[in-house]
Coordinates of C-alpha atoms in Angstrom, one line a residue:
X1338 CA 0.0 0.0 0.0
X1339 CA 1.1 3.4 -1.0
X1340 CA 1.2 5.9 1.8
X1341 CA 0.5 8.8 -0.4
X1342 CA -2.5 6.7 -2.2
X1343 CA -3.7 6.5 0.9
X1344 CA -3.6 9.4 1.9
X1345 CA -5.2 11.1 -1.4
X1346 CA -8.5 8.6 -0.8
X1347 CA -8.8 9.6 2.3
X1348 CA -9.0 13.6 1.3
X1349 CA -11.0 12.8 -1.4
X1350 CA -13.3 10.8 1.4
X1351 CA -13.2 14.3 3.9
X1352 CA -13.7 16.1 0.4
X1353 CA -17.3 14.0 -0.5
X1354 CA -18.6 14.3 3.3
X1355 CA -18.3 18.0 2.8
X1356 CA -21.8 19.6 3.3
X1357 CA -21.2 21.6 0.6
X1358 CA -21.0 18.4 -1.4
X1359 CA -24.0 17.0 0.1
X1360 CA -22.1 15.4 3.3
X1361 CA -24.6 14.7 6.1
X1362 CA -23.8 16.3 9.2
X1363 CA -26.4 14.0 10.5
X1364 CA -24.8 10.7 9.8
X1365 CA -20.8 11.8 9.1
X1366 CA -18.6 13.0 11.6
X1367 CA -16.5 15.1 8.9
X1368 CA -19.6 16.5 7.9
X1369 CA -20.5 17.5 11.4
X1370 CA -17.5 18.7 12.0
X1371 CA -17.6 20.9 8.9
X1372 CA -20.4 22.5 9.3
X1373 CA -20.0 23.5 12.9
X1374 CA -17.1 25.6 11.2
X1375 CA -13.2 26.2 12.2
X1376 CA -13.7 26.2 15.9
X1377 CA -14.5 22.7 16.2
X1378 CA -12.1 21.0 14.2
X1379 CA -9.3 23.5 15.2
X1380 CA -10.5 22.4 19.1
X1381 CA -10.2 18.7 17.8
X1382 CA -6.8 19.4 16.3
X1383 CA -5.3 20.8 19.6
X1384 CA -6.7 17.8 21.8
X1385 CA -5.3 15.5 19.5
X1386 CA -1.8 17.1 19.9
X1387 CA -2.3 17.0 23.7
X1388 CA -2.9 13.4 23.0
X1389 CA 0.0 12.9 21.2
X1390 CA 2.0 14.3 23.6
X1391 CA 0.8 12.4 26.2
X1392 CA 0.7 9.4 24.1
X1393 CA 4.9 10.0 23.4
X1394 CA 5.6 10.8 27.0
X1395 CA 4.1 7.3 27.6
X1396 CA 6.3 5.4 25.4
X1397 CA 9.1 7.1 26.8
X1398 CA 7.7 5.4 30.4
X1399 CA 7.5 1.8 28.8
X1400 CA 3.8 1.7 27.2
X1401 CA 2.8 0.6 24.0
X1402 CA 4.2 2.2 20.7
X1403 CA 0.8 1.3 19.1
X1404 CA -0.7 4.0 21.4
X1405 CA 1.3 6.7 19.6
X1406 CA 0.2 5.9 16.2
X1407 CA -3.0 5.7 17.4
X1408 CA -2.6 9.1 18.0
X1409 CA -0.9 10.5 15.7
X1410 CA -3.6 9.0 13.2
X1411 CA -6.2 11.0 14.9
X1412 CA -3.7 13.8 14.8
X1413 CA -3.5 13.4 11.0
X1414 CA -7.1 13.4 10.6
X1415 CA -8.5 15.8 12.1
X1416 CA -5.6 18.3 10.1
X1417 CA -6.8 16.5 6.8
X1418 CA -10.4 17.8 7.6
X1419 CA -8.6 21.6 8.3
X1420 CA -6.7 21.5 5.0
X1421 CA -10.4 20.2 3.1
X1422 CA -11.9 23.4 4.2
X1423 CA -8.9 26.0 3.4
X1424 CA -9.1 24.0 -0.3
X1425 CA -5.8 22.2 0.4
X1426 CA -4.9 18.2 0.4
X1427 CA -2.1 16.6 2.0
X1428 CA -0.5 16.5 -1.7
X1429 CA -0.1 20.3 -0.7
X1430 CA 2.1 19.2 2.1
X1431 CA 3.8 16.6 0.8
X1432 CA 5.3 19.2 -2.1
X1433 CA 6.2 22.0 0.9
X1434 CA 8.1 18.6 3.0
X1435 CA 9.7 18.2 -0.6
X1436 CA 10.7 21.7 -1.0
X1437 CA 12.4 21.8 2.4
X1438 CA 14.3 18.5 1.6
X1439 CA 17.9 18.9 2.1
X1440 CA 17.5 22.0 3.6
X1441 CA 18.4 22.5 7.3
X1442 CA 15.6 22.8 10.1
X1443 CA 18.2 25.7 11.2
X1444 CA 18.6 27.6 7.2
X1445 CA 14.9 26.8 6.7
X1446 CA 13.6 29.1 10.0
X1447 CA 16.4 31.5 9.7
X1448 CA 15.0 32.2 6.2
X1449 CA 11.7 31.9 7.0
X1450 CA 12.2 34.6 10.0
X1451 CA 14.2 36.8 7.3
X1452 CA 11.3 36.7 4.8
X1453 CA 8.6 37.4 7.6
X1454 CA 11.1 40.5 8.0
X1455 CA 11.2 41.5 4.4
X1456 CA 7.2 41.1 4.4
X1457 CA 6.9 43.5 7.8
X1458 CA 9.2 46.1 6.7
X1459 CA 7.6 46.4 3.2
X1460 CA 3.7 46.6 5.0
X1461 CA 5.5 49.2 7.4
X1462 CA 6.9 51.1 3.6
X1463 CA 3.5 50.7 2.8
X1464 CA 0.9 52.3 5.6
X1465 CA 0.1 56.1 5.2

């Protein structure tokens, strides 16, 4: 099985349970989650970090890795349902992990801090 394969039929699955695209908020949990808007699947997102979290800090203490991907999955999906509603799929992130490849963590936020710079100064250029 193809990771990314997988990956694109799940999106396409968060993509059809869209209420826009008839998804039932009745009967789908992405659909519910949709149309109660950013706030609840943002919420989900940060409880699933927590989770993760904890989930790691338990393998560190002996339990079960099984627990972490567990969590991590959840992790996963609830940002798959965020990146549906912004219009993006994890193919998006897959080509900005492939952009940074072979770039430092360290080079990638020192430019990333330099451009944020570029983009203040210019807004601050800018205002009246």
């Amino acid at each position: 099985m193809n990771a990314t394969d997988a990956l694109a039929r799940l999106a396409a699955t968060i993509e059809s349970r869209k209420p826009a695209h008839g998804g039932d908020p009745g009967t789908s949990y992405v659909a519910r989650l949709l149309a109660k808007g950013p706030d609840a699947f943002l919420k989900k997102i940060g409880e699933e970090a927590t989770e993760t979290v904890m989930a790691a800090k338990d393998v560190d203490a002996g339990a079960d890795k099984a627990k972490l991907v567990y969590e991590v999955a959840d992790l996963w999906f609830h940002s798959m349902v965020a990146l549906a509603h912004y219009g993006l799929t994890p193919a998006d992130v897959v080509a900005e992990l492939v952009r940074r490849e072979g770039t430092s963590g360290i080079e990638e936020k020192a430019l990333r801090k330099a451009e944020d710079r570029a983009r203040d100064d210019a807004r601050a250029q800018e205002a009246p």
